[in-house]
mmCIF file of C-alpha atoms in Angstrom:
data_model
loop_
_atom_site.group_PDB
_atom_site.id
_atom_site.type_symbol
_atom_site.label_atom_id
_atom_site.label_comp_id
_atom_site.label_asym_id
_atom_site.label_seq_id
_atom_site.Cartn_x
_atom_site.Cartn_y
_atom_site.Cartn_z
ATOM 1 C CA MET D 1 28.486 10.830 6.509
ATOM 2 C CA ASP D 2 26.005 12.866 4.467
ATOM 3 C CA ILE D 3 25.254 9.675 2.511
ATOM 4 C CA PHE D 4 24.423 7.887 5.769
ATOM 5 C CA TRP D 5 22.011 10.642 6.874
ATOM 6 C CA ALA D 6 20.425 10.774 3.419
ATOM 7 C CA PHE D 7 19.798 7.036 3.771
ATOM 8 C CA VAL D 8 18.340 7.294 7.281
ATOM 9 C CA VAL D 9 16.126 10.355 6.771
ATOM 10 C CA GLY D 10 14.986 9.315 3.280
ATOM 11 C CA GLY D 11 14.228 5.854 4.620
ATOM 12 C CA LEU D 12 12.251 7.256 7.547
ATOM 13 C CA ILE D 13 10.098 9.455 5.297
ATOM 14 C CA CYS D 14 9.309 6.344 3.251
ATOM 15 C CA VAL D 15 8.438 4.471 6.463
ATOM 16 C CA ALA D 16 5.981 7.277 7.259
ATOM 17 C CA GLY D 17 4.443 6.700 3.827
ATOM 18 C CA GLN D 18 4.338 2.947 4.396
ATOM 19 C CA LEU D 19 2.584 3.425 7.741
ATOM 20 C CA LEU D 20 -0.040 5.542 5.973
ATOM 21 C CA VAL D 21 -0.495 2.730 3.427
ATOM 22 C CA ASP D 22 -0.793 -0.023 6.028
ATOM 23 C CA LEU D 23 -2.691 1.745 8.794
ATOM 24 C CA THR D 24 -5.035 4.125 6.964
ATOM 25 C CA LYS D 25 -5.590 2.329 3.627
ATOM 26 C CA LEU D 26 -5.049 5.634 1.824
ATOM 27 C CA THR D 27 -4.203 5.083 -1.846
ATOM 28 C CA SER D 28 -0.665 5.850 -2.940
ATOM 29 C CA ALA D 29 -1.932 8.794 -5.033
ATOM 30 C CA ARG D 30 -3.519 10.396 -1.950
ATOM 31 C CA ILE D 31 -0.347 9.844 0.068
ATOM 32 C CA LEU D 32 1.752 11.495 -2.649
ATOM 33 C CA VAL D 33 -0.631 14.465 -2.764
ATOM 34 C CA PHE D 34 -0.518 14.704 1.031
ATOM 35 C CA PHE D 35 3.294 14.605 1.047
ATOM 36 C CA VAL D 36 3.653 17.269 -1.624
ATOM 37 C CA VAL D 37 1.237 19.633 0.133
ATOM 38 C CA LEU D 38 2.905 18.932 3.495
ATOM 39 C CA GLY D 39 6.348 19.595 2.007
ATOM 40 C CA CYS D 40 5.081 22.829 0.453
ATOM 41 C CA ILE D 41 3.660 24.055 3.783
ATOM 42 C CA LEU D 42 6.803 23.097 5.724
ATOM 43 C CA GLY D 43 8.835 24.775 2.982
ATOM 44 C CA GLY D 44 6.639 27.855 3.178
ATOM 45 C CA ILE D 45 7.334 28.337 6.866
ATOM 46 C CA GLY D 46 11.012 27.597 6.304
ATOM 47 C CA VAL D 47 11.223 24.408 8.359
ATOM 48 C CA TYR D 48 11.903 21.944 5.562
ATOM 49 C CA ASP D 49 15.134 23.611 4.437
ATOM 50 C CA ARG D 50 16.598 22.813 7.851
ATOM 51 C CA LEU D 51 15.929 19.135 7.192
ATOM 52 C CA VAL D 52 17.530 19.558 3.760
ATOM 53 C CA ASP D 53 20.628 21.104 5.368
ATOM 54 C CA PHE D 54 20.851 18.094 7.625
ATOM 55 C CA ALA D 55 19.849 15.213 5.346
ATOM 56 C CA GLY D 56 20.524 16.495 1.809
ATOM 57 C CA ALA D 57 19.042 14.112 -0.739
ATOM 58 C CA GLY D 58 17.306 12.266 2.096
ATOM 59 C CA ALA D 59 15.023 15.289 2.333
ATOM 60 C CA THR D 60 14.956 16.535 -1.280
ATOM 61 C CA VAL D 61 14.372 13.211 -3.074
ATOM 62 C CA PRO D 62 11.200 12.030 -1.245
ATOM 63 C CA LEU D 63 7.998 13.765 -2.440
ATOM 64 C CA PRO D 64 7.826 16.281 0.454
ATOM 65 C CA GLY D 65 11.066 17.601 -1.074
ATOM 66 C CA PHE D 66 9.124 18.251 -4.280
ATOM 67 C CA GLY D 67 6.633 20.315 -2.280
ATOM 68 C CA ASN D 68 9.499 22.178 -0.651
ATOM 69 C CA LEU D 69 10.961 22.896 -4.086
ATOM 70 C CA LEU D 70 7.634 24.491 -5.086
ATOM 71 C CA ALA D 71 7.573 26.593 -1.904
ATOM 72 C CA ARG D 72 11.152 27.718 -2.452
ATOM 73 C CA GLY D 73 10.345 28.557 -6.083
ATOM 74 C CA VAL D 74 7.288 30.611 -5.272
ATOM 75 C CA LYS D 75 9.083 32.523 -2.508
ATOM 76 C CA ARG D 76 11.951 33.347 -4.825
ATOM 77 C CA ALA D 77 9.521 34.479 -7.558
ATOM 78 C CA VAL D 78 7.590 36.670 -5.092
ATOM 79 C CA ASP D 79 10.884 38.252 -3.989
ATOM 80 C CA GLU D 80 11.693 39.052 -7.609
ATOM 81 C CA ARG D 81 8.300 40.016 -9.055
ATOM 82 C CA GLY D 82 5.883 40.584 -6.203
ATOM 83 C CA LEU D 83 2.392 39.083 -6.482
ATOM 84 C CA ILE D 84 2.957 38.094 -10.136
ATOM 85 C CA GLY D 85 5.522 35.650 -8.786
ATOM 86 C CA VAL D 86 2.680 33.734 -7.103
ATOM 87 C CA LEU D 87 1.539 32.715 -10.584
ATOM 88 C CA THR D 88 4.942 31.612 -11.862
ATOM 89 C CA GLY D 89 7.028 30.379 -8.948
ATOM 90 C CA GLY D 90 5.604 26.889 -8.433
ATOM 91 C CA PHE D 91 5.530 25.891 -12.081
ATOM 92 C CA THR D 92 8.948 27.377 -12.754
ATOM 93 C CA ALA D 93 10.422 25.339 -9.909
ATOM 94 C CA MET D 94 8.988 22.056 -11.166
ATOM 95 C CA ALA D 95 9.535 22.772 -14.880
ATOM 96 C CA GLY D 96 12.798 20.873 -15.332
ATOM 97 C CA GLY D 97 11.798 17.755 -13.431
ATOM 98 C CA VAL D 98 8.343 17.460 -14.997
ATOM 99 C CA THR D 99 9.718 18.071 -18.501
ATOM 100 C CA VAL D 100 12.293 15.293 -18.126
ATOM 101 C CA ALA D 101 9.607 12.902 -16.842
ATOM 102 C CA VAL D 102 7.162 13.802 -19.651
ATOM 103 C CA VAL D 103 9.747 13.534 -22.449
ATOM 104 C CA PHE D 104 11.235 10.242 -21.306
ATOM 105 C CA GLY D 105 7.875 8.840 -20.197
ATOM 106 C CA TYR D 106 6.572 9.564 -23.688
ATOM 107 C CA LEU D 107 9.584 7.958 -25.353
ATOM 108 C CA ALA D 108 9.197 4.910 -23.101
ATOM 109 C CA ALA D 109 5.531 4.609 -24.126
ATOM 110 C CA LEU D 110 6.526 4.785 -27.797
ATOM 111 C CA VAL D 111 9.135 2.016 -27.636
ATOM 112 C CA SER D 112 7.560 -0.216 -24.998
ATOM 113 C CA SER D 113 4.181 -1.906 -25.175
ATOM 114 C CA PRO D 114 1.925 -3.088 -22.359
ATOM 115 C CA GLY D 115 2.052 -6.734 -23.462
ATOM 116 C CA MET D 116 5.811 -6.962 -22.996
ATOM 117 C CA LYS D 117 5.696 -8.784 -19.671
ATOM 118 C CA ASP D 118 8.938 -10.670 -19.059
ATOM 119 C CA MET N 1 -10.379 -21.202 25.470
ATOM 120 C CA LYS N 2 -6.699 -21.669 24.833
ATOM 121 C CA GLU N 3 -7.282 -22.153 21.151
ATOM 122 C CA GLN N 4 -9.356 -19.027 20.999
ATOM 123 C CA MET N 5 -6.671 -17.064 22.784
ATOM 124 C CA TYR N 6 -4.065 -18.477 20.477
ATOM 125 C CA GLU N 7 -6.096 -17.464 17.465
ATOM 126 C CA GLU N 8 -6.505 -13.970 18.825
ATOM 127 C CA MET N 9 -2.785 -13.762 19.339
ATOM 128 C CA VAL N 10 -2.121 -14.953 15.804
ATOM 129 C CA ASN N 11 -4.571 -12.446 14.391
ATOM 130 C CA ALA N 12 -3.123 -9.662 16.486
ATOM 131 C CA GLY N 13 0.421 -10.561 15.544
ATOM 132 C CA LYS N 14 -0.090 -11.116 11.851
ATOM 133 C CA PRO N 15 -0.890 -7.619 10.613
ATOM 134 C CA LYS N 16 1.630 -6.055 12.970
ATOM 135 C CA SER N 17 4.524 -8.163 11.726
ATOM 136 C CA ALA N 18 3.417 -7.527 8.152
ATOM 137 C CA VAL N 19 3.417 -3.800 8.841
ATOM 138 C CA LEU N 20 6.840 -4.112 10.457
ATOM 139 C CA GLN N 21 8.224 -5.993 7.487
ATOM 140 C CA ASN N 22 6.701 -3.523 5.018
ATOM 141 C CA CYS N 23 8.247 -0.651 6.953
ATOM 142 C CA ALA N 24 11.659 -2.311 7.040
ATOM 143 C CA ARG N 25 11.509 -2.807 3.280
ATOM 144 C CA ALA N 26 10.292 0.754 2.670
ATOM 145 C CA PHE N 27 13.146 2.037 4.852
ATOM 146 C CA LEU N 28 15.709 -0.027 2.958
ATOM 147 C CA VAL N 29 14.516 0.793 -0.576
ATOM 148 C CA GLY N 30 13.741 4.463 0.122
ATOM 149 C CA GLY N 31 17.010 4.852 2.004
ATOM 150 C CA ILE N 32 19.075 3.317 -0.784
ATOM 151 C CA ILE N 33 17.439 5.554 -3.417
ATOM 152 C CA CYS N 34 18.196 8.651 -1.312
ATOM 153 C CA ALA N 35 21.757 7.484 -0.613
ATOM 154 C CA VAL N 36 22.390 6.974 -4.336
ATOM 155 C CA ALA N 37 20.938 10.441 -4.955
ATOM 156 C CA GLN N 38 23.302 11.896 -2.333
ATOM 157 C CA ILE N 39 26.291 10.222 -4.021
ATOM 158 C CA LEU N 40 25.221 11.714 -7.382
ATOM 159 C CA TYR N 41 24.711 15.069 -5.670
ATOM 160 C CA ASN N 42 28.230 15.017 -4.185
ATOM 161 C CA LEU N 43 29.772 14.020 -7.522
ATOM 162 C CA LEU N 44 27.993 16.791 -9.455
ATOM 163 C CA MET N 45 28.728 19.420 -6.804
ATOM 164 C CA SER N 46 32.425 18.555 -6.897
ATOM 165 C CA ALA N 47 32.239 18.786 -10.699
ATOM 166 C CA GLY N 48 31.361 22.449 -10.226
ATOM 167 C CA PHE N 49 27.611 22.628 -10.860
ATOM 168 C CA THR N 50 25.553 25.140 -8.871
ATOM 169 C CA ARG N 51 23.285 23.884 -6.106
ATOM 170 C CA ASP N 52 20.126 24.438 -8.170
ATOM 171 C CA ASP N 53 21.512 22.800 -11.313
ATOM 172 C CA THR N 54 22.810 19.857 -9.275
ATOM 173 C CA GLY N 55 19.365 19.331 -7.747
ATOM 174 C CA LEU N 56 17.746 19.310 -11.175
ATOM 175 C CA LEU N 57 20.405 17.044 -12.694
ATOM 176 C CA VAL N 58 20.091 14.523 -9.857
ATOM 177 C CA ALA N 59 16.301 14.489 -10.308
ATOM 178 C CA ALA N 60 16.769 14.099 -14.068
ATOM 179 C CA ILE N 61 19.199 11.186 -13.718
ATOM 180 C CA LEU N 62 16.905 9.421 -11.221
ATOM 181 C CA THR N 63 13.884 10.073 -13.455
ATOM 182 C CA VAL N 64 15.475 8.769 -16.659
ATOM 183 C CA THR N 65 16.858 5.710 -14.854
ATOM 184 C CA THR N 66 13.480 4.946 -13.294
ATOM 185 C CA ILE N 67 11.629 5.309 -16.587
ATOM 186 C CA LEU N 68 14.103 2.922 -18.226
ATOM 187 C CA LEU N 69 13.557 0.436 -15.381
ATOM 188 C CA THR N 70 9.789 0.937 -15.723
ATOM 189 C CA ALA N 71 9.879 0.157 -19.447
ATOM 190 C CA LEU N 72 11.935 -2.971 -18.705
ATOM 191 C CA ARG N 73 9.362 -4.032 -16.063
ATOM 192 C CA ILE N 74 12.022 -3.952 -13.341
ATOM 193 C CA TYR N 75 10.696 -0.996 -11.327
ATOM 194 C CA ASP N 76 7.456 -2.934 -10.886
ATOM 195 C CA ARG N 77 9.355 -5.499 -8.854
ATOM 196 C CA VAL N 78 11.105 -2.794 -6.846
ATOM 197 C CA GLY N 79 7.625 -1.475 -6.081
ATOM 198 C CA LYS N 80 6.282 -4.832 -4.977
ATOM 199 C CA PHE N 81 9.197 -5.243 -2.600
ATOM 200 C CA GLY N 82 9.690 -1.682 -1.408
ATOM 201 C CA GLY N 83 6.109 -0.382 -1.170
ATOM 202 C CA ALA N 84 6.221 3.263 -0.110
ATOM 203 C CA GLY N 85 10.021 3.084 -0.353
ATOM 204 C CA SER N 86 9.572 2.973 -4.107
ATOM 205 C CA PHE N 87 6.719 5.448 -4.617
ATOM 206 C CA VAL N 88 7.551 8.191 -2.097
ATOM 207 C CA PRO N 89 10.940 9.162 -3.617
ATOM 208 C CA ILE N 90 10.994 11.201 -6.853
ATOM 209 C CA THR N 91 11.629 7.909 -8.682
ATOM 210 C CA GLY N 92 8.060 6.912 -7.789
ATOM 211 C CA PHE N 93 6.802 10.094 -9.451
ATOM 212 C CA ALA N 94 8.725 9.171 -12.618
ATOM 213 C CA ASN N 95 7.325 5.648 -12.482
ATOM 214 C CA ALA N 96 3.807 7.036 -11.981
ATOM 215 C CA ILE N 97 4.221 8.981 -15.243
ATOM 216 C CA ALA N 98 5.823 6.253 -17.362
ATOM 217 C CA ALA N 99 3.851 3.194 -16.223
ATOM 218 C CA PRO N 100 0.323 4.406 -17.139
ATOM 219 C CA ALA N 101 1.695 5.984 -20.344
ATOM 220 C CA ILE N 102 2.938 2.553 -21.416
ATOM 221 C CA GLU N 103 -0.101 0.729 -20.047
ATOM 222 C CA HIS N 104 -2.680 2.877 -21.866
ATOM 223 C CA LYS N 105 -0.765 3.165 -25.136
ATOM 224 C CA LYS N 106 -3.468 1.193 -26.972
ATOM 225 C CA GLU N 107 -6.017 3.946 -26.243
ATOM 226 C CA GLY N 108 -4.051 6.212 -28.537
ATOM 227 C CA LEU N 109 -1.266 8.759 -28.369
ATOM 228 C CA VAL N 110 -3.544 11.588 -27.239
ATOM 229 C CA LEU N 111 -6.108 10.215 -24.785
ATOM 230 C CA GLY N 112 -4.010 7.142 -24.007
ATOM 231 C CA VAL N 113 -0.378 8.153 -23.570
ATOM 232 C CA GLY N 114 -0.996 11.905 -23.373
ATOM 233 C CA ALA N 115 -3.780 11.834 -20.810
ATOM 234 C CA LYS N 116 -3.033 8.753 -18.716
ATOM 235 C CA MET N 117 0.542 9.930 -18.182
ATOM 236 C CA PHE N 118 -0.933 12.306 -15.590
ATOM 237 C CA LEU N 119 -3.176 9.795 -13.845
ATOM 238 C CA ILE N 120 -1.184 10.124 -10.591
ATOM 239 C CA ALA N 121 1.275 12.865 -11.519
ATOM 240 C CA GLY N 122 -1.670 15.152 -12.381
ATOM 241 C CA PRO N 123 -3.155 15.297 -8.876
ATOM 242 C CA VAL N 124 0.336 15.777 -7.423
ATOM 243 C CA ILE N 125 0.954 18.727 -9.750
ATOM 244 C CA VAL N 126 -2.533 20.180 -9.172
ATOM 245 C CA TYR N 127 -2.328 20.113 -5.373
ATOM 246 C CA GLY N 128 1.336 21.087 -5.378
ATOM 247 C CA THR N 129 0.495 24.127 -7.519
ATOM 248 C CA LEU N 130 -2.462 25.095 -5.320
ATOM 249 C CA ALA N 131 -0.307 24.782 -2.196
ATOM 250 C CA SER N 132 2.461 26.864 -3.785
ATOM 251 C CA VAL N 133 -0.015 29.621 -4.703
ATOM 252 C CA ILE N 134 -1.309 29.772 -1.133
ATOM 253 C CA VAL N 135 2.246 29.768 0.234
ATOM 254 C CA GLY N 136 3.163 32.507 -2.266
ATOM 255 C CA ILE N 137 0.241 34.758 -1.299
ATOM 256 C CA ILE N 138 0.907 34.391 2.425
ATOM 257 C CA TYR N 139 4.626 34.904 1.889
ATOM 258 C CA TYR N 140 3.935 38.112 -0.071
ATOM 259 C CA PHE N 141 2.098 39.612 2.908
ATOM 260 C CA VAL N 142 4.282 38.395 5.774
ATOM 261 C CA ARG N 143 7.812 38.518 4.342
#
């Protein structure tokens, strides 16, 4: 059942993104930025975690989930270290995911070349 | 008159049905990616990983898979079909890092691969960081 709700909620968040593409002509980069900031704000006020409880990966995997991860990280860091945590929480939360993407993105660039179409 | 009305109807209907179709595809592709992620999540949780580690591992598996599909020019096709369904999930973030890195390889390993890797991921990280700092400051005073 949790797989079904992940599908539905994740799909709906993507539909929201698609509507922004089709109706506002915003570029995908702007939509991603908007979603991350939105997720961070909703995470900050504690709303997004309720969606995560309900939809699991359907809420964490779309980009607003990335924003929520940053909010959760910074709140945890502030709890542990006070104001210093403001400087470390966001980056600490995204460290693992960004590192994986950078390392494997780099390797992909080394072994693959732009001319390799089909 | 009739022809004109017909044309208006066609013009009114065309973009709408295109939007509808795009949304259906985004729903399908985005939904499937999230469902697969949930399956991975359930498997890793039952294997005994903590909630935090599971979240990171799921993101890592999706990221590595996407980058492989990007290098093989398969994720491109997913993107053409799925639209926002392919770039809104975390897999789109991974694709946004790998695709320009590969594409700008000829400009060198530093200003090509190294810099262009963050063409789209950069703004996401910049604004995400700024938002997290603001959230952190407010949280410090209201918690």
